mmCIF file of C-alpha atoms in Angstrom:
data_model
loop_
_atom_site.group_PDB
_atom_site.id
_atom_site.type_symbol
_atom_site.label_atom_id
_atom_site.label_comp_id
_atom_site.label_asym_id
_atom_site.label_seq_id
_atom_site.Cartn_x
_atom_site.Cartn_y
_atom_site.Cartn_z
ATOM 1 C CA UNK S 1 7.899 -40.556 19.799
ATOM 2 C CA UNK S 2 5.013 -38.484 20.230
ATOM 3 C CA UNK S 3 7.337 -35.276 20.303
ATOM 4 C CA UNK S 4 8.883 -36.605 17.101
ATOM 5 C CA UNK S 5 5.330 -36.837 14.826
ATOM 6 C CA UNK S 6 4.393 -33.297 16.342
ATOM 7 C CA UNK S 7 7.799 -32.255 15.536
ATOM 8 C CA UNK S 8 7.501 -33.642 11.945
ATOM 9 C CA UNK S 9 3.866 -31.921 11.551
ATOM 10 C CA UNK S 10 5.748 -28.456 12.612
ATOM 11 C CA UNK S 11 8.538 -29.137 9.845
ATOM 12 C CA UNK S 12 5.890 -29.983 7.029
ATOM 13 C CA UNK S 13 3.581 -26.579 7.895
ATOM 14 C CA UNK S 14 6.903 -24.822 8.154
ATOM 15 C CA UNK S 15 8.006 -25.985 4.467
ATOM 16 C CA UNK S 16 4.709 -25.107 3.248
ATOM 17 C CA UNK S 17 4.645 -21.705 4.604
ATOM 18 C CA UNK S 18 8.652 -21.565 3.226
ATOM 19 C CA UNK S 19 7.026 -22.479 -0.254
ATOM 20 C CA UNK S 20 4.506 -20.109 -0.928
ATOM 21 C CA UNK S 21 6.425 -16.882 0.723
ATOM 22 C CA UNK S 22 9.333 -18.706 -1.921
ATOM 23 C CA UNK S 23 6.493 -17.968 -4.652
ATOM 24 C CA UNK S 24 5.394 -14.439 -3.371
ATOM 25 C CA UNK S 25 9.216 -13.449 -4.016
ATOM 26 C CA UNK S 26 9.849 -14.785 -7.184
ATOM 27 C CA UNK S 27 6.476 -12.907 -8.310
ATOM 28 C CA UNK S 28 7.794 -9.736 -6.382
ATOM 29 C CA UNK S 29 11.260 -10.670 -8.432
ATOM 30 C CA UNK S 30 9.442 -11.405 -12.017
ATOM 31 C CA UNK S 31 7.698 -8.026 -11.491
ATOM 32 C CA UNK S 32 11.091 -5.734 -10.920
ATOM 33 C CA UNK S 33 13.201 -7.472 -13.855
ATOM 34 C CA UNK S 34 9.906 -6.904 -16.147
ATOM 35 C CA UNK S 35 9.324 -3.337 -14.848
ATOM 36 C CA UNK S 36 13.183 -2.007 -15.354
ATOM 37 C CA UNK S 37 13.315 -3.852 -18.789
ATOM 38 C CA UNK S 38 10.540 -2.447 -20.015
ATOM 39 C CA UNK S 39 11.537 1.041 -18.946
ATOM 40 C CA UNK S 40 14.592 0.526 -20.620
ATOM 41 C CA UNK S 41 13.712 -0.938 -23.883
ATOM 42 C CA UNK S 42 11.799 2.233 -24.112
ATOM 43 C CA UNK S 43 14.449 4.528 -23.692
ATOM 44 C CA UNK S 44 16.513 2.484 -26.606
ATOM 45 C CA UNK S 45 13.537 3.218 -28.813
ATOM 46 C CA UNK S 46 12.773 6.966 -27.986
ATOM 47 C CA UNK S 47 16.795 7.305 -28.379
ATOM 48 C CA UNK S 48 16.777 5.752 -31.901
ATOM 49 C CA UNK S 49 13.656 7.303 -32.779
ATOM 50 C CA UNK S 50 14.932 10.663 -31.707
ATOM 51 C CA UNK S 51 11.247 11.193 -30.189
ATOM 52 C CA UNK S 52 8.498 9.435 -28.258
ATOM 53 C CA UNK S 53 5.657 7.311 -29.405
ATOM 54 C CA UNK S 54 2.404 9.547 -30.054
ATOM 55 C CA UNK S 55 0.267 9.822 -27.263
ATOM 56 C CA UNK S 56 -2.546 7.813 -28.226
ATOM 57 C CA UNK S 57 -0.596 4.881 -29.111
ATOM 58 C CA UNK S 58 0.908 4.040 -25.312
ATOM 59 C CA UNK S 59 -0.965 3.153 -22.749
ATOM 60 C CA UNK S 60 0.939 4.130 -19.438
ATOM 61 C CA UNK S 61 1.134 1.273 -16.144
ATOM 62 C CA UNK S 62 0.073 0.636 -13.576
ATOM 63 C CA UNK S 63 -3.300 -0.044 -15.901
ATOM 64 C CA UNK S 64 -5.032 -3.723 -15.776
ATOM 65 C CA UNK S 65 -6.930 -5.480 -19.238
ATOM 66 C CA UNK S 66 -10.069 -7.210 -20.215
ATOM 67 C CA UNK S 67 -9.861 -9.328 -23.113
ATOM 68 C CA UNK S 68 -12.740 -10.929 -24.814
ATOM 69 C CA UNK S 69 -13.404 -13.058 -27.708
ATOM 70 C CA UNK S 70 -13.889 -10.784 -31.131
ATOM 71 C CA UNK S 71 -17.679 -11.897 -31.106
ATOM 72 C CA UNK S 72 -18.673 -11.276 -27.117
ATOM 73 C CA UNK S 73 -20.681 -8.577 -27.086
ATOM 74 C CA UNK S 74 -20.202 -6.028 -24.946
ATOM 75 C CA UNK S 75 -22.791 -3.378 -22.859
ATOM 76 C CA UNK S 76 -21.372 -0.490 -21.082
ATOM 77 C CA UNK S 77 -22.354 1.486 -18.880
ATOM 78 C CA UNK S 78 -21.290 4.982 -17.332
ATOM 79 C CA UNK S 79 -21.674 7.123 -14.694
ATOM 80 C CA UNK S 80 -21.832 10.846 -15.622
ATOM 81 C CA UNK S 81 -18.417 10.975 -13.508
ATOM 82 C CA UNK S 82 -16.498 8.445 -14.764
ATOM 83 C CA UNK S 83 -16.261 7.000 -11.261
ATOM 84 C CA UNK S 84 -18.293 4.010 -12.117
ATOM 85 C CA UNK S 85 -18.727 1.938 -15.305
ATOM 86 C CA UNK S 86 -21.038 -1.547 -15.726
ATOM 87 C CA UNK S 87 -19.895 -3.885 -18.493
ATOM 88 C CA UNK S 88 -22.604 -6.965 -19.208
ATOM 89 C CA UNK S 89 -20.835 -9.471 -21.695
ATOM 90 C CA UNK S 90 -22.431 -12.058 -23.438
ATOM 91 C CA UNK S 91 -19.317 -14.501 -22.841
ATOM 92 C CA UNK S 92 -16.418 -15.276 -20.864
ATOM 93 C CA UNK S 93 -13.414 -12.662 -20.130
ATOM 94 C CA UNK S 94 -10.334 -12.622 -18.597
ATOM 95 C CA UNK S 95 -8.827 -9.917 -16.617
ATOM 96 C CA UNK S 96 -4.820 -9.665 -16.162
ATOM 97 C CA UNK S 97 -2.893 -6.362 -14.783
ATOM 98 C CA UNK S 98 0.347 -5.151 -16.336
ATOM 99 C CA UNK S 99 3.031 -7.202 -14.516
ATOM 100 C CA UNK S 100 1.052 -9.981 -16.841
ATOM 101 C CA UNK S 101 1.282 -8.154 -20.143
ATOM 102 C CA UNK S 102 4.746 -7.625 -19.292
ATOM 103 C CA UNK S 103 4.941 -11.045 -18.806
ATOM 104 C CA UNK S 104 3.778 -12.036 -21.929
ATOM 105 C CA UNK S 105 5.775 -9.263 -24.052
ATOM 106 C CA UNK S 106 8.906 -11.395 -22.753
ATOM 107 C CA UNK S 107 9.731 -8.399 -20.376
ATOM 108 C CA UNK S 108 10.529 -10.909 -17.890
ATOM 109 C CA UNK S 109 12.938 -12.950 -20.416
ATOM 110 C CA UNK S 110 10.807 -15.963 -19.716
ATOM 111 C CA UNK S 111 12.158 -16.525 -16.224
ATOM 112 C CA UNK S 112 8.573 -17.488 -15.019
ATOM 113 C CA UNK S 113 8.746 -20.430 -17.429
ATOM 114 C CA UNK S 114 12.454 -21.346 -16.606
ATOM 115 C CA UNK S 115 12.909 -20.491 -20.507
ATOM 116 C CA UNK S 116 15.853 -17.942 -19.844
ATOM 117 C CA UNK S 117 18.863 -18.036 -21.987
ATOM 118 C CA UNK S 118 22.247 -17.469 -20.630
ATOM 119 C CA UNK S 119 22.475 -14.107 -21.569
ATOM 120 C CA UNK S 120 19.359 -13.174 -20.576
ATOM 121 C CA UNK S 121 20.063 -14.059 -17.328
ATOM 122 C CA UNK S 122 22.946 -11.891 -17.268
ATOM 123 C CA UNK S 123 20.541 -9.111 -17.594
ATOM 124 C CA UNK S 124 17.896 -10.031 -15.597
ATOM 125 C CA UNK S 125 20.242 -10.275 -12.619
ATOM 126 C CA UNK S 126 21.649 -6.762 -13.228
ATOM 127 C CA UNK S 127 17.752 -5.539 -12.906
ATOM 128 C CA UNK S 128 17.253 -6.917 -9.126
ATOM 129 C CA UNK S 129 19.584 -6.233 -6.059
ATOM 130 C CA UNK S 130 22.700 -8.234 -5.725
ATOM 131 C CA UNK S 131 21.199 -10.061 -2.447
ATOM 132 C CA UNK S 132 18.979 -11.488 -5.173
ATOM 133 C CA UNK S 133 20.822 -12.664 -8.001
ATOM 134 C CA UNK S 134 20.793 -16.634 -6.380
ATOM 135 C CA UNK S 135 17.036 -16.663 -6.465
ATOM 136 C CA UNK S 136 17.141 -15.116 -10.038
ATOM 137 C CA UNK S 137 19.538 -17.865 -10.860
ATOM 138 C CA UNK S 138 17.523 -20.805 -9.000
ATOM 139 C CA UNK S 139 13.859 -19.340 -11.053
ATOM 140 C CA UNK S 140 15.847 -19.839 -14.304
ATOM 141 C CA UNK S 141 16.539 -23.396 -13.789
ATOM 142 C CA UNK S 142 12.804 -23.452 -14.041
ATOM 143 C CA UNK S 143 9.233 -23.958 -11.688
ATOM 144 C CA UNK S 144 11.179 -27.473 -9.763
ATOM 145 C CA UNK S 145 13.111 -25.073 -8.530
ATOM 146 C CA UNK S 146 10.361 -23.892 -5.866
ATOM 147 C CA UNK S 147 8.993 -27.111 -5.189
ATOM 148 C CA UNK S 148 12.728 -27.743 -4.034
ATOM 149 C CA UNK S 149 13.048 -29.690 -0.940
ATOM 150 C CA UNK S 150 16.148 -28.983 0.836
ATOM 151 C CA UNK S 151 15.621 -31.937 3.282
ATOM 152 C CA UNK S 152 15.361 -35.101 1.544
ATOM 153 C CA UNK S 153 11.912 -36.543 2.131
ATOM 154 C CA UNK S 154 12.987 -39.981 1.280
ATOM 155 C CA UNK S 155 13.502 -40.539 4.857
ATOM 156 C CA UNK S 156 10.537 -39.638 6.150
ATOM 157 C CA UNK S 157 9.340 -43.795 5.751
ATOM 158 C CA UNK S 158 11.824 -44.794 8.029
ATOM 159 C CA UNK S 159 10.232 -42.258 10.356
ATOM 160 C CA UNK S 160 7.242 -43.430 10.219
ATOM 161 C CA UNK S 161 8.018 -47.291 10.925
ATOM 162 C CA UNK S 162 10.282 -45.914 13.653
ATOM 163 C CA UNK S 163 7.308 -43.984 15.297
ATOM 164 C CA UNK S 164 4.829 -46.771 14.602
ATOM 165 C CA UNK O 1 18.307 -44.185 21.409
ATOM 166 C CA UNK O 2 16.590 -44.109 17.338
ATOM 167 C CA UNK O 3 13.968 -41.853 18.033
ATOM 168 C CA UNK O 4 16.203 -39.601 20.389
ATOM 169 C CA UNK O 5 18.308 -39.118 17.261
ATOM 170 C CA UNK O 6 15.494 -38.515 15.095
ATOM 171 C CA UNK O 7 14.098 -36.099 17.303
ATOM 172 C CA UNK O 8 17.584 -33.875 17.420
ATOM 173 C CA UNK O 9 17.467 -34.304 13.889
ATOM 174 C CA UNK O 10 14.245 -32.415 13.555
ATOM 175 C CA UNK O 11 14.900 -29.900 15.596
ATOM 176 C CA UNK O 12 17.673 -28.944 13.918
ATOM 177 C CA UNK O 13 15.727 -29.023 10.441
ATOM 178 C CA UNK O 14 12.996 -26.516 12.484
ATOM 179 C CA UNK O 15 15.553 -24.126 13.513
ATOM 180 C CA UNK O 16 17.002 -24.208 9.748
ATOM 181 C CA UNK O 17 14.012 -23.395 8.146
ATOM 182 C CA UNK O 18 12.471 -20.823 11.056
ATOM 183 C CA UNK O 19 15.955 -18.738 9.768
ATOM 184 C CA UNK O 20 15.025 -19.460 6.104
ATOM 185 C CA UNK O 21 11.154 -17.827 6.558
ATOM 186 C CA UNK O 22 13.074 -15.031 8.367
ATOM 187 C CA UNK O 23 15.838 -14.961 5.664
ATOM 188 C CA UNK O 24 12.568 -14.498 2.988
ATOM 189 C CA UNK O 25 10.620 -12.148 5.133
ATOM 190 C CA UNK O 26 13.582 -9.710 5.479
ATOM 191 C CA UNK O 27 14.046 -10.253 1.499
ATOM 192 C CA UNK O 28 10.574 -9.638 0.400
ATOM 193 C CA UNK O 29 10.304 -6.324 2.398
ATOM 194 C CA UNK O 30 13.635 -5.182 0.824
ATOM 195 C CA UNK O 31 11.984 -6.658 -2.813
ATOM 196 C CA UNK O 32 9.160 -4.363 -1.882
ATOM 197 C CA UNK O 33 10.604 -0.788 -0.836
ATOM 198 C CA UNK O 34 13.188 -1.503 -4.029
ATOM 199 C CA UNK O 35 10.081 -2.068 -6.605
ATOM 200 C CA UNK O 36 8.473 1.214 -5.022
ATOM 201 C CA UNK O 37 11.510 3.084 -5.195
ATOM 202 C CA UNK O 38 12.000 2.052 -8.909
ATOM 203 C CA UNK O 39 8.507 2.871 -10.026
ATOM 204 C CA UNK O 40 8.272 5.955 -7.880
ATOM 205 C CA UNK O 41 11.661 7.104 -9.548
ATOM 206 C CA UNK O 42 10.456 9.707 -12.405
ATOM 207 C CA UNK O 43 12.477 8.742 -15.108
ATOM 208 C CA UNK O 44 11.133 5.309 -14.721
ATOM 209 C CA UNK O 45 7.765 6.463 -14.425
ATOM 210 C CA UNK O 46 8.380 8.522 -17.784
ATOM 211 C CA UNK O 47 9.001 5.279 -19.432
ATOM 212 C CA UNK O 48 6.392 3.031 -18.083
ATOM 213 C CA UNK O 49 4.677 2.121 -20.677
ATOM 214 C CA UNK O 50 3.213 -0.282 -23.466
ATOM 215 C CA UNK O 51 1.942 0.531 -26.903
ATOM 216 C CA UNK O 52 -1.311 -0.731 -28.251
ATOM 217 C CA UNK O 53 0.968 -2.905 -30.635
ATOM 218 C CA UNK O 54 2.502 -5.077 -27.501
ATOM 219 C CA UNK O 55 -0.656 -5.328 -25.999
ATOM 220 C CA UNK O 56 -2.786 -7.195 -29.093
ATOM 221 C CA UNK O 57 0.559 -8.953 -30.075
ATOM 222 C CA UNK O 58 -0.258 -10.563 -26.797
ATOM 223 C CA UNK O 59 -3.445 -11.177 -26.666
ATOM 224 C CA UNK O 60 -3.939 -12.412 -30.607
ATOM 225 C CA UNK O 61 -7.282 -10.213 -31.767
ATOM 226 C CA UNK O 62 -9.549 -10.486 -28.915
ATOM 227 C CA UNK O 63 -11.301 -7.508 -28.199
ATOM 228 C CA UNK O 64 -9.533 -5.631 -25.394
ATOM 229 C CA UNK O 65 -10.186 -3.413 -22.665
ATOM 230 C CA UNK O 66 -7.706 -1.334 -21.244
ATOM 231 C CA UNK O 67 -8.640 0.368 -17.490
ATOM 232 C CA UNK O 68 -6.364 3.226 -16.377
ATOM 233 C CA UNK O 69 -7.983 3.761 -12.569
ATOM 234 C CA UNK O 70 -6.743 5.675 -9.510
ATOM 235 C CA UNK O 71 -5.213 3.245 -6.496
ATOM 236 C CA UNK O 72 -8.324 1.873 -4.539
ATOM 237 C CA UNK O 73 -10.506 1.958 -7.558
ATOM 238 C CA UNK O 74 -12.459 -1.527 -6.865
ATOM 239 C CA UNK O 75 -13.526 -4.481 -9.535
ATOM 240 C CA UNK O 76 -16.231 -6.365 -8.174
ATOM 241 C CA UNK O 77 -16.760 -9.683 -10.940
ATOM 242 C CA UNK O 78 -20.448 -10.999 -9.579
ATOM 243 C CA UNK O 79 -20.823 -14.714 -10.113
ATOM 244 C CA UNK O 80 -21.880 -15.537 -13.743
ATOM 245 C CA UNK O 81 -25.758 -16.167 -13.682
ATOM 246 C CA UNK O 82 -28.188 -17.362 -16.225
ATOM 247 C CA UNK O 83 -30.191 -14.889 -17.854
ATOM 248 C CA UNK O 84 -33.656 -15.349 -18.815
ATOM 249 C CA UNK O 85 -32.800 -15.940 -22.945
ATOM 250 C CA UNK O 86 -31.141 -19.086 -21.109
ATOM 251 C CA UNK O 87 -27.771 -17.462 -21.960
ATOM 252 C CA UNK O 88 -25.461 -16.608 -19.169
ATOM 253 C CA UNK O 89 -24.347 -12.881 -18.248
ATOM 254 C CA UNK O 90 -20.759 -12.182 -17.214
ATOM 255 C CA UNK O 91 -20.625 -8.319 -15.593
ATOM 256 C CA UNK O 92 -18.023 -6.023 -14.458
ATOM 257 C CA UNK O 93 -18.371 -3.546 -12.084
ATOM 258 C CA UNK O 94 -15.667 -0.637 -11.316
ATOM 259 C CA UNK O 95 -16.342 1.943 -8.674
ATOM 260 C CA UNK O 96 -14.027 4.960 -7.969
ATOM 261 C CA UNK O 97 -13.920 7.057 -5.031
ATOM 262 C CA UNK O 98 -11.009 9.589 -5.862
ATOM 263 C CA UNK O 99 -11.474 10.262 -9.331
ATOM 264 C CA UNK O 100 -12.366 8.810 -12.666
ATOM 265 C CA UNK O 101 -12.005 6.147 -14.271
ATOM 266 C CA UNK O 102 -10.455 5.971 -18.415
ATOM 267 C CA UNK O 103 -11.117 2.815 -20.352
ATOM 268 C CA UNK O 104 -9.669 2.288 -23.628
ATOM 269 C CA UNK O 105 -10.875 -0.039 -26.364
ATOM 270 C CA UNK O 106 -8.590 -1.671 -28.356
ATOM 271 C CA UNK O 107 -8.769 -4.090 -31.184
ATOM 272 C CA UNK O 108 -5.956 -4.501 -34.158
ATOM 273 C CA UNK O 109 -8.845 -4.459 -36.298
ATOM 274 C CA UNK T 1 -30.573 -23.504 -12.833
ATOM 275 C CA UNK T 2 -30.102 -20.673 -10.352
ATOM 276 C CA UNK T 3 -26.621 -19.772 -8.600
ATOM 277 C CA UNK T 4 -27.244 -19.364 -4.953
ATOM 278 C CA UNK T 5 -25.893 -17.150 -3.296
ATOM 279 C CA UNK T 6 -24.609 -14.761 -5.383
ATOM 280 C CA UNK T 7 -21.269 -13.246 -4.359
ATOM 281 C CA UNK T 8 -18.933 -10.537 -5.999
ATOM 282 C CA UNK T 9 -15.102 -11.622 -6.270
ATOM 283 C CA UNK T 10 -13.062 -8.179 -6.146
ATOM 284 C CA UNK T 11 -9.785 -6.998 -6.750
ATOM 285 C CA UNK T 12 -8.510 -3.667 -5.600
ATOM 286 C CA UNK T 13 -6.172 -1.115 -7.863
ATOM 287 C CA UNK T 14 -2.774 -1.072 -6.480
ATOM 288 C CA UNK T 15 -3.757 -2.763 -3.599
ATOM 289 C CA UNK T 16 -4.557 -6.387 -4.372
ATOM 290 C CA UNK T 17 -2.219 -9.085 -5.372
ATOM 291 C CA UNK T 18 -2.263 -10.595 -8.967
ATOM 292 C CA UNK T 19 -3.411 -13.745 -7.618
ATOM 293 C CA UNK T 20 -6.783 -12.726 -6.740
ATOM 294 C CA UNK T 21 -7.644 -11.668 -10.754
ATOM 295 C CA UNK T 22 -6.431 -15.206 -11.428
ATOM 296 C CA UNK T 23 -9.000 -16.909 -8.852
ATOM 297 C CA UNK T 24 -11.907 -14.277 -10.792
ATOM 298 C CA UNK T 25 -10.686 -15.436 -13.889
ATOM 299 C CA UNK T 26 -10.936 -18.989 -12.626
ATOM 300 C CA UNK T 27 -14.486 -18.385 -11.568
ATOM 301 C CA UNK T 28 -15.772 -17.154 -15.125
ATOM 302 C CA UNK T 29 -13.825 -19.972 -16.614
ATOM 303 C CA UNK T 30 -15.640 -22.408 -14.250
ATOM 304 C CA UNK T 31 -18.944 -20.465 -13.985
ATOM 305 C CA UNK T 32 -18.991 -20.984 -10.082
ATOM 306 C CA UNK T 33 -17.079 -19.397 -7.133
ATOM 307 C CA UNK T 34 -13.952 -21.925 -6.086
#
């Protein structure tokens, strides 16, 4: 019995660590389908625009962003270099990198939300490698789908009153 | 006899999911060298980027900051403190060793 | 009131994961290291 409950702790640490390595993927997932979209959505624009956006109008990845409310104020400061710059704000900030831009552009079709339409999905599993087209399929069903349990807790009660 | 059963039953469960971590290891590493391969490709790299448009679409008229740094570049974020107006400070700190750093402000307005 | 002790989140280019600018975002949000 006392083999069983240390046998039981094992299996719950073990689902755990299955969970959040289940998270790291679909992050490492969300970040390929939003990278390759984005690259080609780009190429479909430069095609029909016969030319690329001006220079000072893209900003090119991997980059990260600081946004701000309109009002913060904001002190800078720079080394003569470039190598180090101080900011002081006078309110709160939020910093994202580019795989969460992308994110929010829709680049990722909304898979992070499990708001992917059919034919999105379609797409979004032609962006990853064909070993990973189930997970792409289990992330659209939506965020359940990592909390998914593939033994069913419910018995764990009986397991108890059987060990007590 | 209950708890003998119970017993093979978990260690079967253990054994499943010690394949399943292995099964996501081996898939993450593969998920990895794939997402460098992609971005390292120079096509891909040609295309790799946002406008100024998709960026405030996204982040509706805050004032933005966008920091273009070389890999290793390091953001230290100090815990906010009170200043002496009674206001708190936020600060940002970015230090580069191999080169320098370009920050862009942007703001539809 | 005075924050004690005062201590730097960080986040490294191309070498941290997104997850740690969420917990610095956190921290501005809540004013106080998590």
């Amino acid at each position: 019995a006392q083999e069983c409950q240390n046998l039981e702790l094992e299996k719950q640490k073990r689902m755990e660590r299955i969970k959040q390595k289940r998270a790291q993927l679909q992050e490492l997932i969300l970040q390929q389908i939003a990278f390759k979209n984005l690259v080609q959505r780009n190429q479909r624009s430069e095609e029909q625009n016969q030319s690329p956006p001006p220079q000072n109008s893209v900003i090119q990845l991997p980059f990260i962003l600081l946004n701000t409310s309109v009002r913060t104020v904001i002190d800078c400061s720079i080394s003569s270099d470039k190598c180090e710059y101080l900011f002081n704000f006078d309110n709160t900030f939020e910093i994202h990198d580019d795989i969460e831009v992308l994110k929010r552009m829709g680049m990722s079709f909304g898979l992070e939300s499990g708001k992917c339409s059919s034919e999105n999905l379609k797409i979004a599993k032609s962006l990853v490698p064909k070993s990973l087209e189930s997970y792409v399929t289990g992330m659209s069903a939506g965020p359940s789908w990592l909390n998914q349990d593939q033994f069913t807790c419910n018995s764990e009660p009986t397991q108890t009153a059987l060990l007590t | 006899k209950e708890v003998l059963d119970q017993l093979e039953h978990l260690k079967a469960q253990i054994e499943e999911l010690e394949m399943k971590e292995k099964d996501l290891d081996q898939q993450k590493i593969w998920l990895q060298q794939s997402i460098k391969n992609v971005s390292d490709d120079p096509t891909n790299s040609r295309f790799a980027y946002v406008t100024h448009d998709d960026i405030c679409n996204c982040f509706s008229g805050d004032t933005l900051l966008a920091v273009l740094a070389p890999s290793g570049t390091q953001l230290e974020v100090p815990v906010p403190e009170m200043g002496q107006n009674g206001q708190k400070k936020y600060q940002v700190n970015l230090r580069s060793h191999s080169g320098p750093i370009q920050v862009l402000l942007m703001n539809r307005e | 009131s005075c924050l004690t002790p005062v201590s730097a989140m960080t986040y490294k280019f191309n070498g941290s994961p997104s997850k740690d600018l969420r917990d610095i975002n956190n921290m501005i949000k809540q004013g106080e290291r998590m």
